[in-house]
Amino acid sequence: MDLPAAARVPFDIEAHAARMAKDGYTVLPGLLDADGLAAVRTALAPHLGGHRGRNAFEGFATERIYTLVARGQVFEDLTEHPHILALLDRFLLPGYLLTASQAIAIQPGEAAQSVHYDDGFYRLARPRPAASLSVIIAIDPFTAENGATDLLPGSHLWTEAEVEAFHRDPKGARRLIPAVMPAGSAIVFQGHMLHRGGANRSDAPRLALTNQYCQPWGRTQENYFLSVPRDRVKAMTPRLQALLGYDIWPPFMGHVTASHPLKTLEDGWIAPVLRSPEAG
Ligand SMILES: O=C(O)CCC(=O)C(=O)O
């Protein structure tokens, strides 16, 4: 991978991990430099312009580009950025998976998203450890006006009752803090921390990238086996292939007809169910 500028940014894993444990999130300044930001914009340009969300959660005035990891080298590099992987290693089991990968452009006039937590899909009672971690990278500067992600620090530690009490409290939203940060910086937060995409009260879009990673036993939000063409996966690094699910969670979750899923990337691989009985 080729992110030399990012690798030069000081990175204190202990301090970041401690903040994640206490507050539920941490900020990675300067994850992308000016060249990286330009590469992101160039790669996204053909895809942006027109889509809108189909419901209030996606955002009726929000554009989402899904399957981001397969839309350019810069997104592949970011998905396996060493600083992000170092943080994931602290909070998730070895073999964790990419579960979501999107660009999110919140357009002017968009309302705030509902407050939620990203690993709620797993329906595991709280309090508990996170089942996923989320990364949001600011491509435009995040401001309190343009839809910076609103965070609820410490809420990753809340019980079910505390989450419900928050949702019942008409003044609850006042406790949210916007993740104001310059373009190129990122927030990493625990999947059970409450947050939302902010309202965009400015006159320009707010562009961000987001990747989420889940425990290796979890079902992924996006089905990358179907959305990322096999030839594209073949050209990726082994780490990225594993993040997309081309790996085994021991002893055998993820097998393909009793073989390792990487076998499916070999030239000439034919699904065993299509092979003649004589071929074995
Ligand atoms: O765009 C953002 O700032 C957050 C979006 C979000 O939390 C989500 O879509 O799950």
PDB file of C-alpha atoms and ligand atoms in Angstrom:
ATOM      1  CA  MET A   1       0.000   0.000   0.000  1.00  0.00           C
ATOM      2  CA  ASP A   2       1.150   3.523  -0.691  1.00  0.00           C
ATOM      3  CA  LEU A   3       0.234   6.158   1.872  1.00  0.00           C
ATOM      4  CA  PRO A   4       3.645   7.514   2.846  1.00  0.00           C
ATOM      5  CA  ALA A   5       2.327  10.920   3.936  1.00  0.00           C
ATOM      6  CA  ALA A   6      -0.171   9.330   6.317  1.00  0.00           C
ATOM      7  CA  ALA A   7       2.451   7.024   7.723  1.00  0.00           C
ATOM      8  CA  ARG A   8       4.542  10.098   8.659  1.00  0.00           C
ATOM      9  CA  VAL A   9       1.773  11.495  10.902  1.00  0.00           C
ATOM     10  CA  PRO A  10       2.571  10.753  14.572  1.00  0.00           C
ATOM     11  CA  PHE A  11       0.412   7.894  15.831  1.00  0.00           C
ATOM     12  CA  ASP A  12       0.286   6.938  19.499  1.00  0.00           C
ATOM     13  CA  ILE A  13      -1.678   3.685  19.532  1.00  0.00           C
ATOM     14  CA  GLU A  14      -1.832   3.560  23.349  1.00  0.00           C
ATOM     15  CA  ALA A  15      -3.342   7.054  23.592  1.00  0.00           C
ATOM     16  CA  HIS A  16      -5.862   6.324  20.820  1.00  0.00           C
ATOM     17  CA  ALA A  17      -6.862   2.969  22.331  1.00  0.00           C
ATOM     18  CA  ALA A  18      -7.289   4.584  25.773  1.00  0.00           C
ATOM     19  CA  ARG A  19      -9.550   7.301  24.326  1.00  0.00           C
ATOM     20  CA  MET A  20     -11.578   4.698  22.455  1.00  0.00           C
ATOM     21  CA  ALA A  21     -12.040   2.728  25.682  1.00  0.00           C
ATOM     22  CA  LYS A  22     -13.040   5.789  27.730  1.00  0.00           C
ATOM     23  CA  ASP A  23     -14.916   8.042  25.295  1.00  0.00           C
ATOM     24  CA  GLY A  24     -15.835   5.512  22.606  1.00  0.00           C
ATOM     25  CA  TYR A  25     -14.014   7.412  19.865  1.00  0.00           C
ATOM     26  CA  THR A  26     -10.726   8.973  18.853  1.00  0.00           C
ATOM     27  CA  VAL A  27      -9.590  11.415  16.166  1.00  0.00           C
ATOM     28  CA  LEU A  28      -6.818  10.539  13.694  1.00  0.00           C
ATOM     29  CA  PRO A  29      -5.509  13.867  12.401  1.00  0.00           C
ATOM     30  CA  GLY A  30      -4.126  14.083   8.864  1.00  0.00           C
ATOM     31  CA  LEU A  31      -4.964  10.559   7.741  1.00  0.00           C
ATOM     32  CA  LEU A  32      -5.077  11.927   4.193  1.00  0.00           C
ATOM     33  CA  ASP A  33      -2.853  14.721   2.908  1.00  0.00           C
ATOM     34  CA  ALA A  34      -3.691  17.062  -0.003  1.00  0.00           C
ATOM     35  CA  ASP A  35      -2.622  14.475  -2.598  1.00  0.00           C
ATOM     36  CA  GLY A  36      -4.719  11.785  -0.918  1.00  0.00           C
ATOM     37  CA  LEU A  37      -7.747  14.069  -0.794  1.00  0.00           C
ATOM     38  CA  ALA A  38      -7.295  14.878  -4.482  1.00  0.00           C
ATOM     39  CA  ALA A  39      -7.041  11.150  -5.303  1.00  0.00           C
ATOM     40  CA  VAL A  40     -10.297  10.508  -3.429  1.00  0.00           C
ATOM     41  CA  ARG A  41     -12.105  13.290  -5.288  1.00  0.00           C
ATOM     42  CA  THR A  42     -10.824  12.074  -8.657  1.00  0.00           C
ATOM     43  CA  ALA A  43     -11.885   8.492  -7.945  1.00  0.00           C
ATOM     44  CA  LEU A  44     -15.326   9.555  -6.713  1.00  0.00           C
ATOM     45  CA  ALA A  45     -16.060  12.081  -9.459  1.00  0.00           C
ATOM     46  CA  PRO A  46     -17.577   9.575 -11.928  1.00  0.00           C
ATOM     47  CA  HIS A  47     -19.903   8.225  -9.237  1.00  0.00           C
ATOM     48  CA  LEU A  48     -21.143  11.380  -7.536  1.00  0.00           C
ATOM     49  CA  GLY A  49     -24.025  13.480  -8.737  1.00  0.00           C
ATOM     50  CA  GLY A  50     -27.607  12.438  -8.634  1.00  0.00           C
ATOM     51  CA  HIS A  51     -28.249   9.568  -6.270  1.00  0.00           C
ATOM     52  CA  ARG A  52     -30.327  10.274  -3.197  1.00  0.00           C
ATOM     53  CA  GLY A  53     -31.219   8.169  -0.188  1.00  0.00           C
ATOM     54  CA  ARG A  54     -34.428   6.136  -0.263  1.00  0.00           C
ATOM     55  CA  ASN A  55     -35.383   6.706   3.362  1.00  0.00           C
ATOM     56  CA  ALA A  56     -34.697   9.093   6.245  1.00  0.00           C
ATOM     57  CA  PHE A  57     -31.809   6.944   7.511  1.00  0.00           C
ATOM     58  CA  GLU A  58     -29.918   6.968   4.204  1.00  0.00           C
ATOM     59  CA  GLY A  59     -31.009  10.608   3.970  1.00  0.00           C
ATOM     60  CA  PHE A  60     -33.358  11.932   1.291  1.00  0.00           C
ATOM     61  CA  ALA A  61     -30.813  14.681   0.578  1.00  0.00           C
ATOM     62  CA  THR A  62     -27.766  12.474   1.031  1.00  0.00           C
ATOM     63  CA  GLU A  63     -25.806  10.717  -1.661  1.00  0.00           C
ATOM     64  CA  ARG A  64     -24.242   7.386  -0.780  1.00  0.00           C
ATOM     65  CA  ILE A  65     -21.772   5.524  -2.968  1.00  0.00           C
ATOM     66  CA  TYR A  66     -21.699   1.916  -1.810  1.00  0.00           C
ATOM     67  CA  THR A  67     -19.007  -0.749  -2.408  1.00  0.00           C
ATOM     68  CA  LEU A  68     -16.435   2.012  -2.024  1.00  0.00           C
ATOM     69  CA  VAL A  69     -13.544  -0.378  -1.418  1.00  0.00           C
ATOM     70  CA  ALA A  70     -13.798  -1.597  -5.031  1.00  0.00           C
ATOM     71  CA  ARG A  71     -13.908   1.852  -6.619  1.00  0.00           C
ATOM     72  CA  GLY A  72     -10.250   2.823  -6.654  1.00  0.00           C
ATOM     73  CA  GLN A  73      -6.786   2.143  -5.292  1.00  0.00           C
ATOM     74  CA  VAL A  74      -7.022   4.994  -2.789  1.00  0.00           C
ATOM     75  CA  PHE A  75     -10.043   3.305  -1.171  1.00  0.00           C
ATOM     76  CA  GLU A  76      -8.245  -0.036  -1.020  1.00  0.00           C
ATOM     77  CA  ASP A  77      -5.299   1.674   0.664  1.00  0.00           C
ATOM     78  CA  LEU A  78      -7.523   3.440   3.183  1.00  0.00           C
ATOM     79  CA  THR A  79      -9.382   0.235   4.022  1.00  0.00           C
ATOM     80  CA  GLU A  80      -6.129  -1.383   5.155  1.00  0.00           C
ATOM     81  CA  HIS A  81      -4.473   1.760   6.478  1.00  0.00           C
ATOM     82  CA  PRO A  82      -1.960   0.606   9.108  1.00  0.00           C
ATOM     83  CA  HIS A  83      -3.125   3.066  11.774  1.00  0.00           C
ATOM     84  CA  ILE A  84      -6.728   1.981  11.388  1.00  0.00           C
ATOM     85  CA  LEU A  85      -5.794  -1.718  11.407  1.00  0.00           C
ATOM     86  CA  ALA A  86      -3.720  -1.139  14.556  1.00  0.00           C
ATOM     87  CA  LEU A  87      -6.811   0.237  16.310  1.00  0.00           C
ATOM     88  CA  LEU A  88      -9.043  -2.537  14.993  1.00  0.00           C
ATOM     89  CA  ASP A  89      -6.548  -5.076  16.327  1.00  0.00           C
ATOM     90  CA  ARG A  90      -7.150  -3.685  19.819  1.00  0.00           C
ATOM     91  CA  PHE A  91     -10.937  -3.994  19.801  1.00  0.00           C
ATOM     92  CA  LEU A  92     -11.891  -6.784  17.395  1.00  0.00           C
ATOM     93  CA  LEU A  93     -10.905 -10.446  17.143  1.00  0.00           C
ATOM     94  CA  PRO A  94      -8.311 -11.480  14.545  1.00  0.00           C
ATOM     95  CA  GLY A  95     -10.085 -12.099  11.251  1.00  0.00           C
ATOM     96  CA  TYR A  96     -12.419  -9.098  11.512  1.00  0.00           C
ATOM     97  CA  LEU A  97     -14.279  -8.194   8.327  1.00  0.00           C
ATOM     98  CA  LEU A  98     -15.167  -5.123   6.328  1.00  0.00           C
ATOM     99  CA  THR A  99     -18.918  -4.734   6.841  1.00  0.00           C
ATOM    100  CA  ALA A 100     -19.638  -1.367   5.185  1.00  0.00           C
ATOM    101  CA  SER A 101     -17.711   0.884   2.782  1.00  0.00           C
ATOM    102  CA  GLN A 102     -19.354   4.048   1.491  1.00  0.00           C
ATOM    103  CA  ALA A 103     -18.875   7.653   0.475  1.00  0.00           C
ATOM    104  CA  ILE A 104     -21.488   9.909   2.087  1.00  0.00           C
ATOM    105  CA  ALA A 105     -22.212  13.337   0.627  1.00  0.00           C
ATOM    106  CA  ILE A 106     -24.713  15.183   2.830  1.00  0.00           C
ATOM    107  CA  GLN A 107     -26.299  17.869   0.690  1.00  0.00           C
ATOM    108  CA  PRO A 108     -27.372  21.334   1.877  1.00  0.00           C
ATOM    109  CA  GLY A 109     -30.750  21.224   3.594  1.00  0.00           C
ATOM    110  CA  GLU A 110     -30.408  17.630   4.808  1.00  0.00           C
ATOM    111  CA  ALA A 111     -31.931  17.012   8.243  1.00  0.00           C
ATOM    112  CA  ALA A 112     -30.004  15.323  11.022  1.00  0.00           C
ATOM    113  CA  GLN A 113     -30.067  11.536  10.901  1.00  0.00           C
ATOM    114  CA  SER A 114     -31.696   9.599  13.745  1.00  0.00           C
ATOM    115  CA  VAL A 115     -29.342   8.871  16.620  1.00  0.00           C
ATOM    116  CA  HIS A 116     -28.198   5.255  16.387  1.00  0.00           C
ATOM    117  CA  TYR A 117     -25.295   2.895  16.929  1.00  0.00           C
ATOM    118  CA  ASP A 118     -23.789   0.956  14.068  1.00  0.00           C
ATOM    119  CA  ASP A 119     -23.582  -2.527  15.572  1.00  0.00           C
ATOM    120  CA  GLY A 120     -27.257  -2.513  16.605  1.00  0.00           C
ATOM    121  CA  PHE A 121     -27.905  -4.990  13.779  1.00  0.00           C
ATOM    122  CA  TYR A 122     -26.484  -7.759  15.933  1.00  0.00           C
ATOM    123  CA  ARG A 123     -29.209  -7.398  18.571  1.00  0.00           C
ATOM    124  CA  LEU A 124     -26.896  -8.213  21.464  1.00  0.00           C
ATOM    125  CA  ALA A 125     -27.957  -6.886  24.867  1.00  0.00           C
ATOM    126  CA  ARG A 126     -26.002  -3.924  26.241  1.00  0.00           C
ATOM    127  CA  PRO A 127     -23.697  -3.263  28.006  1.00  0.00           C
ATOM    128  CA  ARG A 128     -21.224  -5.350  26.046  1.00  0.00           C
ATOM    129  CA  PRO A 129     -18.070  -4.983  23.934  1.00  0.00           C
ATOM    130  CA  ALA A 130     -18.420  -3.542  20.434  1.00  0.00           C
ATOM    131  CA  ALA A 131     -19.293  -5.936  17.625  1.00  0.00           C
ATOM    132  CA  SER A 132     -17.912  -3.454  15.083  1.00  0.00           C
ATOM    133  CA  LEU A 133     -15.795  -0.322  14.701  1.00  0.00           C
ATOM    134  CA  SER A 134     -16.550   2.602  12.401  1.00  0.00           C
ATOM    135  CA  VAL A 135     -14.207   4.996  10.613  1.00  0.00           C
ATOM    136  CA  ILE A 136     -15.368   8.289   9.095  1.00  0.00           C
ATOM    137  CA  ILE A 137     -12.866  10.324   7.073  1.00  0.00           C
ATOM    138  CA  ALA A 138     -13.631  13.980   6.347  1.00  0.00           C
ATOM    139  CA  ILE A 139     -13.056  14.806   2.679  1.00  0.00           C
ATOM    140  CA  ASP A 140     -14.614  18.244   3.150  1.00  0.00           C
ATOM    141  CA  PRO A 141     -13.801  19.966   6.434  1.00  0.00           C
ATOM    142  CA  PHE A 142     -16.407  18.916   9.033  1.00  0.00           C
ATOM    143  CA  THR A 143     -18.104  21.902  10.690  1.00  0.00           C
ATOM    144  CA  ALA A 144     -21.013  22.256  13.115  1.00  0.00           C
ATOM    145  CA  GLU A 145     -23.015  23.746  10.212  1.00  0.00           C
ATOM    146  CA  ASN A 146     -22.309  21.367   7.333  1.00  0.00           C
ATOM    147  CA  GLY A 147     -23.261  18.028   8.881  1.00  0.00           C
ATOM    148  CA  ALA A 148     -20.226  16.915  10.877  1.00  0.00           C
ATOM    149  CA  THR A 149     -20.996  13.573  12.494  1.00  0.00           C
ATOM    150  CA  ASP A 150     -22.604  14.197  15.909  1.00  0.00           C
ATOM    151  CA  LEU A 151     -21.124  11.996  18.633  1.00  0.00           C
ATOM    152  CA  LEU A 152     -22.319  10.983  22.097  1.00  0.00           C
ATOM    153  CA  PRO A 153     -19.071  10.385  23.988  1.00  0.00           C
ATOM    154  CA  GLY A 154     -19.229   7.628  26.589  1.00  0.00           C
ATOM    155  CA  SER A 155     -22.509   6.200  25.269  1.00  0.00           C
ATOM    156  CA  HIS A 156     -20.735   2.980  24.227  1.00  0.00           C
ATOM    157  CA  LEU A 157     -20.852   2.054  27.911  1.00  0.00           C
ATOM    158  CA  TRP A 158     -24.603   2.588  28.252  1.00  0.00           C
ATOM    159  CA  THR A 159     -27.125  -0.081  29.165  1.00  0.00           C
ATOM    160  CA  GLU A 160     -30.281  -0.704  27.109  1.00  0.00           C
ATOM    161  CA  ALA A 161     -32.213   1.352  29.675  1.00  0.00           C
ATOM    162  CA  GLU A 162     -29.859   4.319  29.282  1.00  0.00           C
ATOM    163  CA  VAL A 163     -30.155   4.188  25.488  1.00  0.00           C
ATOM    164  CA  GLU A 164     -33.946   4.098  25.762  1.00  0.00           C
ATOM    165  CA  ALA A 165     -33.933   6.965  28.282  1.00  0.00           C
ATOM    166  CA  PHE A 166     -31.840   9.021  25.862  1.00  0.00           C
ATOM    167  CA  HIS A 167     -34.343   8.442  23.053  1.00  0.00           C
ATOM    168  CA  ARG A 168     -37.236   9.439  25.345  1.00  0.00           C
ATOM    169  CA  ASP A 169     -35.490  12.623  26.510  1.00  0.00           C
ATOM    170  CA  PRO A 170     -36.685  15.547  24.346  1.00  0.00           C
ATOM    171  CA  LYS A 171     -33.476  17.398  25.236  1.00  0.00           C
ATOM    172  CA  GLY A 172     -31.247  14.369  24.612  1.00  0.00           C
ATOM    173  CA  ALA A 173     -29.857  15.692  21.320  1.00  0.00           C
ATOM    174  CA  ARG A 174     -28.243  18.585  23.202  1.00  0.00           C
ATOM    175  CA  ARG A 175     -25.701  16.124  24.540  1.00  0.00           C
ATOM    176  CA  LEU A 176     -24.341  15.381  21.061  1.00  0.00           C
ATOM    177  CA  ILE A 177     -21.074  17.002  20.029  1.00  0.00           C
ATOM    178  CA  PRO A 178     -20.169  17.608  16.368  1.00  0.00           C
ATOM    179  CA  ALA A 179     -16.900  16.007  15.243  1.00  0.00           C
ATOM    180  CA  VAL A 180     -15.441  19.233  13.877  1.00  0.00           C
ATOM    181  CA  MET A 181     -12.224  18.410  12.011  1.00  0.00           C
ATOM    182  CA  PRO A 182     -10.255  19.452   8.933  1.00  0.00           C
ATOM    183  CA  ALA A 183     -10.406  17.626   5.620  1.00  0.00           C
ATOM    184  CA  GLY A 184      -8.192  14.541   5.736  1.00  0.00           C
ATOM    185  CA  SER A 185      -8.768  13.814   9.428  1.00  0.00           C
ATOM    186  CA  ALA A 186     -10.809  10.853  10.621  1.00  0.00           C
ATOM    187  CA  ILE A 187     -12.802   9.661  13.588  1.00  0.00           C
ATOM    188  CA  VAL A 188     -12.733   6.046  14.674  1.00  0.00           C
ATOM    189  CA  PHE A 189     -15.478   4.976  17.053  1.00  0.00           C
ATOM    190  CA  GLN A 190     -16.881   1.910  18.713  1.00  0.00           C
ATOM    191  CA  GLY A 191     -19.856   0.296  17.011  1.00  0.00           C
ATOM    192  CA  HIS A 192     -22.027   0.633  20.099  1.00  0.00           C
ATOM    193  CA  MET A 193     -21.446   4.396  20.509  1.00  0.00           C
ATOM    194  CA  LEU A 194     -24.451   6.595  19.728  1.00  0.00           C
ATOM    195  CA  HIS A 195     -24.042   9.112  16.927  1.00  0.00           C
ATOM    196  CA  ARG A 196     -25.730  10.485  13.806  1.00  0.00           C
ATOM    197  CA  GLY A 197     -24.949  12.296  10.570  1.00  0.00           C
ATOM    198  CA  GLY A 198     -25.522  15.982  11.353  1.00  0.00           C
ATOM    199  CA  ALA A 199     -27.918  18.371   9.616  1.00  0.00           C
ATOM    200  CA  ASN A 200     -26.332  20.292   6.762  1.00  0.00           C
ATOM    201  CA  ARG A 201     -27.273  23.946   7.321  1.00  0.00           C
ATOM    202  CA  SER A 202     -24.519  25.218   5.011  1.00  0.00           C
ATOM    203  CA  ASP A 203     -24.740  25.904   1.293  1.00  0.00           C
ATOM    204  CA  ALA A 204     -22.262  23.206   0.230  1.00  0.00           C
ATOM    205  CA  PRO A 205     -22.192  19.395   0.422  1.00  0.00           C
ATOM    206  CA  ARG A 206     -20.286  17.595   3.175  1.00  0.00           C
ATOM    207  CA  LEU A 207     -18.336  14.699   1.684  1.00  0.00           C
ATOM    208  CA  ALA A 208     -16.980  11.863   3.828  1.00  0.00           C
ATOM    209  CA  LEU A 209     -15.810   8.280   3.444  1.00  0.00           C
ATOM    210  CA  THR A 210     -16.777   5.619   5.918  1.00  0.00           C
ATOM    211  CA  ASN A 211     -15.676   2.047   6.471  1.00  0.00           C
ATOM    212  CA  GLN A 212     -17.037  -0.208   9.174  1.00  0.00           C
ATOM    213  CA  TYR A 213     -15.399  -3.436  10.338  1.00  0.00           C
ATOM    214  CA  CYS A 214     -17.122  -6.211  12.312  1.00  0.00           C
ATOM    215  CA  GLN A 215     -16.182  -9.208  14.386  1.00  0.00           C
ATOM    216  CA  PRO A 216     -15.256 -12.210  12.237  1.00  0.00           C
ATOM    217  CA  TRP A 217     -18.350 -14.119  13.391  1.00  0.00           C
ATOM    218  CA  GLY A 218     -20.740 -11.386  12.251  1.00  0.00           C
ATOM    219  CA  ARG A 219     -22.763 -11.175   9.073  1.00  0.00           C
ATOM    220  CA  THR A 220     -21.555  -8.195   7.026  1.00  0.00           C
ATOM    221  CA  GLN A 221     -23.923  -5.385   6.044  1.00  0.00           C
ATOM    222  CA  GLU A 222     -22.800  -5.492   2.443  1.00  0.00           C
ATOM    223  CA  ASN A 223     -22.298  -8.822   0.682  1.00  0.00           C
ATOM    224  CA  TYR A 224     -18.890  -8.271  -0.914  1.00  0.00           C
ATOM    225  CA  PHE A 225     -18.804 -11.764  -2.407  1.00  0.00           C
ATOM    226  CA  LEU A 226     -21.540 -10.557  -4.749  1.00  0.00           C
ATOM    227  CA  SER A 227     -20.750  -6.834  -5.074  1.00  0.00           C
ATOM    228  CA  VAL A 228     -16.997  -6.986  -5.720  1.00  0.00           C
ATOM    229  CA  PRO A 229     -16.167  -8.825  -8.953  1.00  0.00           C
ATOM    230  CA  ARG A 230     -13.826 -11.783  -8.518  1.00  0.00           C
ATOM    231  CA  ASP A 231     -11.144 -10.319 -10.818  1.00  0.00           C
ATOM    232  CA  ARG A 232     -11.087  -7.168  -8.694  1.00  0.00           C
ATOM    233  CA  VAL A 233     -10.667  -9.243  -5.532  1.00  0.00           C
ATOM    234  CA  LYS A 234      -7.866 -11.263  -7.182  1.00  0.00           C
ATOM    235  CA  ALA A 235      -5.880  -8.048  -7.711  1.00  0.00           C
ATOM    236  CA  MET A 236      -6.198  -6.972  -4.069  1.00  0.00           C
ATOM    237  CA  THR A 237      -3.701  -7.587  -1.288  1.00  0.00           C
ATOM    238  CA  PRO A 238      -4.107 -10.747   0.821  1.00  0.00           C
ATOM    239  CA  ARG A 239      -5.097  -8.548   3.784  1.00  0.00           C
ATOM    240  CA  LEU A 240      -7.846  -6.874   1.809  1.00  0.00           C
ATOM    241  CA  GLN A 241      -9.045 -10.221   0.482  1.00  0.00           C
ATOM    242  CA  ALA A 242      -9.306 -11.439   4.074  1.00  0.00           C
ATOM    243  CA  LEU A 243     -11.185  -8.277   5.083  1.00  0.00           C
ATOM    244  CA  LEU A 244     -13.680  -8.994   2.311  1.00  0.00           C
ATOM    245  CA  GLY A 245     -14.290 -12.482   3.701  1.00  0.00           C
ATOM    246  CA  TYR A 246     -11.842 -14.600   1.707  1.00  0.00           C
ATOM    247  CA  ASP A 247     -10.656 -16.221   4.903  1.00  0.00           C
ATOM    248  CA  ILE A 248     -11.731 -18.762   7.503  1.00  0.00           C
ATOM    249  CA  TRP A 249     -12.958 -18.000  11.017  1.00  0.00           C
ATOM    250  CA  PRO A 250     -11.679 -21.101  12.796  1.00  0.00           C
ATOM    251  CA  PRO A 251     -12.378 -23.862  12.676  1.00  0.00           C
ATOM    252  CA  PHE A 252     -14.314 -23.638   9.406  1.00  0.00           C
ATOM    253  CA  MET A 253     -16.736 -20.693   9.156  1.00  0.00           C
ATOM    254  CA  GLY A 254     -16.533 -19.301   5.642  1.00  0.00           C
ATOM    255  CA  HIS A 255     -15.493 -22.511   3.883  1.00  0.00           C
ATOM    256  CA  VAL A 256     -16.450 -23.076   0.225  1.00  0.00           C
ATOM    257  CA  THR A 257     -17.531 -26.692  -0.269  1.00  0.00           C
ATOM    258  CA  ALA A 258     -15.073 -27.648   2.469  1.00  0.00           C
ATOM    259  CA  SER A 259     -12.176 -25.646   0.934  1.00  0.00           C
ATOM    260  CA  HIS A 260     -10.554 -22.336   1.877  1.00  0.00           C
ATOM    261  CA  PRO A 261     -12.350 -19.453   0.086  1.00  0.00           C
ATOM    262  CA  LEU A 262      -9.058 -18.259  -1.460  1.00  0.00           C
ATOM    263  CA  LYS A 263      -9.239 -21.336  -3.702  1.00  0.00           C
ATOM    264  CA  THR A 264     -12.106 -19.626  -5.530  1.00  0.00           C
ATOM    265  CA  LEU A 265      -9.659 -16.966  -6.741  1.00  0.00           C
ATOM    266  CA  GLU A 266      -7.371 -19.485  -8.435  1.00  0.00           C
ATOM    267  CA  ASP A 267      -7.361 -19.475 -12.245  1.00  0.00           C
ATOM    268  CA  GLY A 268      -9.740 -22.012 -13.657  1.00  0.00           C
ATOM    269  CA  TRP A 269     -11.586 -22.585 -10.374  1.00  0.00           C
ATOM    270  CA  ILE A 270     -14.963 -24.180 -10.961  1.00  0.00           C
ATOM    271  CA  ALA A 271     -17.541 -24.471  -8.207  1.00  0.00           C
ATOM    272  CA  PRO A 272     -17.462 -28.111  -7.080  1.00  0.00           C
ATOM    273  CA  VAL A 273     -21.236 -28.401  -7.511  1.00  0.00           C
ATOM    274  CA  LEU A 274     -20.709 -27.791 -11.249  1.00  0.00           C
ATOM    275  CA  ARG A 275     -17.938 -30.357 -11.641  1.00  0.00           C
ATOM    276  CA  SER A 276     -18.814 -33.740 -13.029  1.00  0.00           C
ATOM    277  CA  PRO A 277     -18.712 -36.567 -10.436  1.00  0.00           C
ATOM    278  CA  GLU A 278     -15.820 -38.164 -12.374  1.00  0.00           C
ATOM    279  CA  ALA A 279     -13.704 -35.015 -12.010  1.00  0.00           C
ATOM    280  CA  GLY A 280     -13.956 -35.393  -8.215  1.00  0.00           C
TER     281      GLY A 280
HETATM  282  O1  LIG B   1     -22.384  10.675   7.673  1.00  0.00           O
HETATM  283  C1  LIG B   1     -22.191  10.653   8.886  1.00  0.00           C
HETATM  284  O2  LIG B   1     -21.595  11.553   9.478  1.00  0.00           O
HETATM  285  C2  LIG B   1     -22.672   9.490   9.727  1.00  0.00           C
HETATM  286  C3  LIG B   1     -23.524   8.518   8.967  1.00  0.00           C
HETATM  287  C4  LIG B   1     -23.959   7.366   9.809  1.00  0.00           C
HETATM  288  O3  LIG B   1     -23.793   7.313  10.985  1.00  0.00           O
HETATM  289  C5  LIG B   1     -24.619   6.227   9.149  1.00  0.00           C
HETATM  290  O4  LIG B   1     -25.094   6.357   8.017  1.00  0.00           O
HETATM  291  O5  LIG B   1     -24.732   5.152   9.796  1.00  0.00           O
END
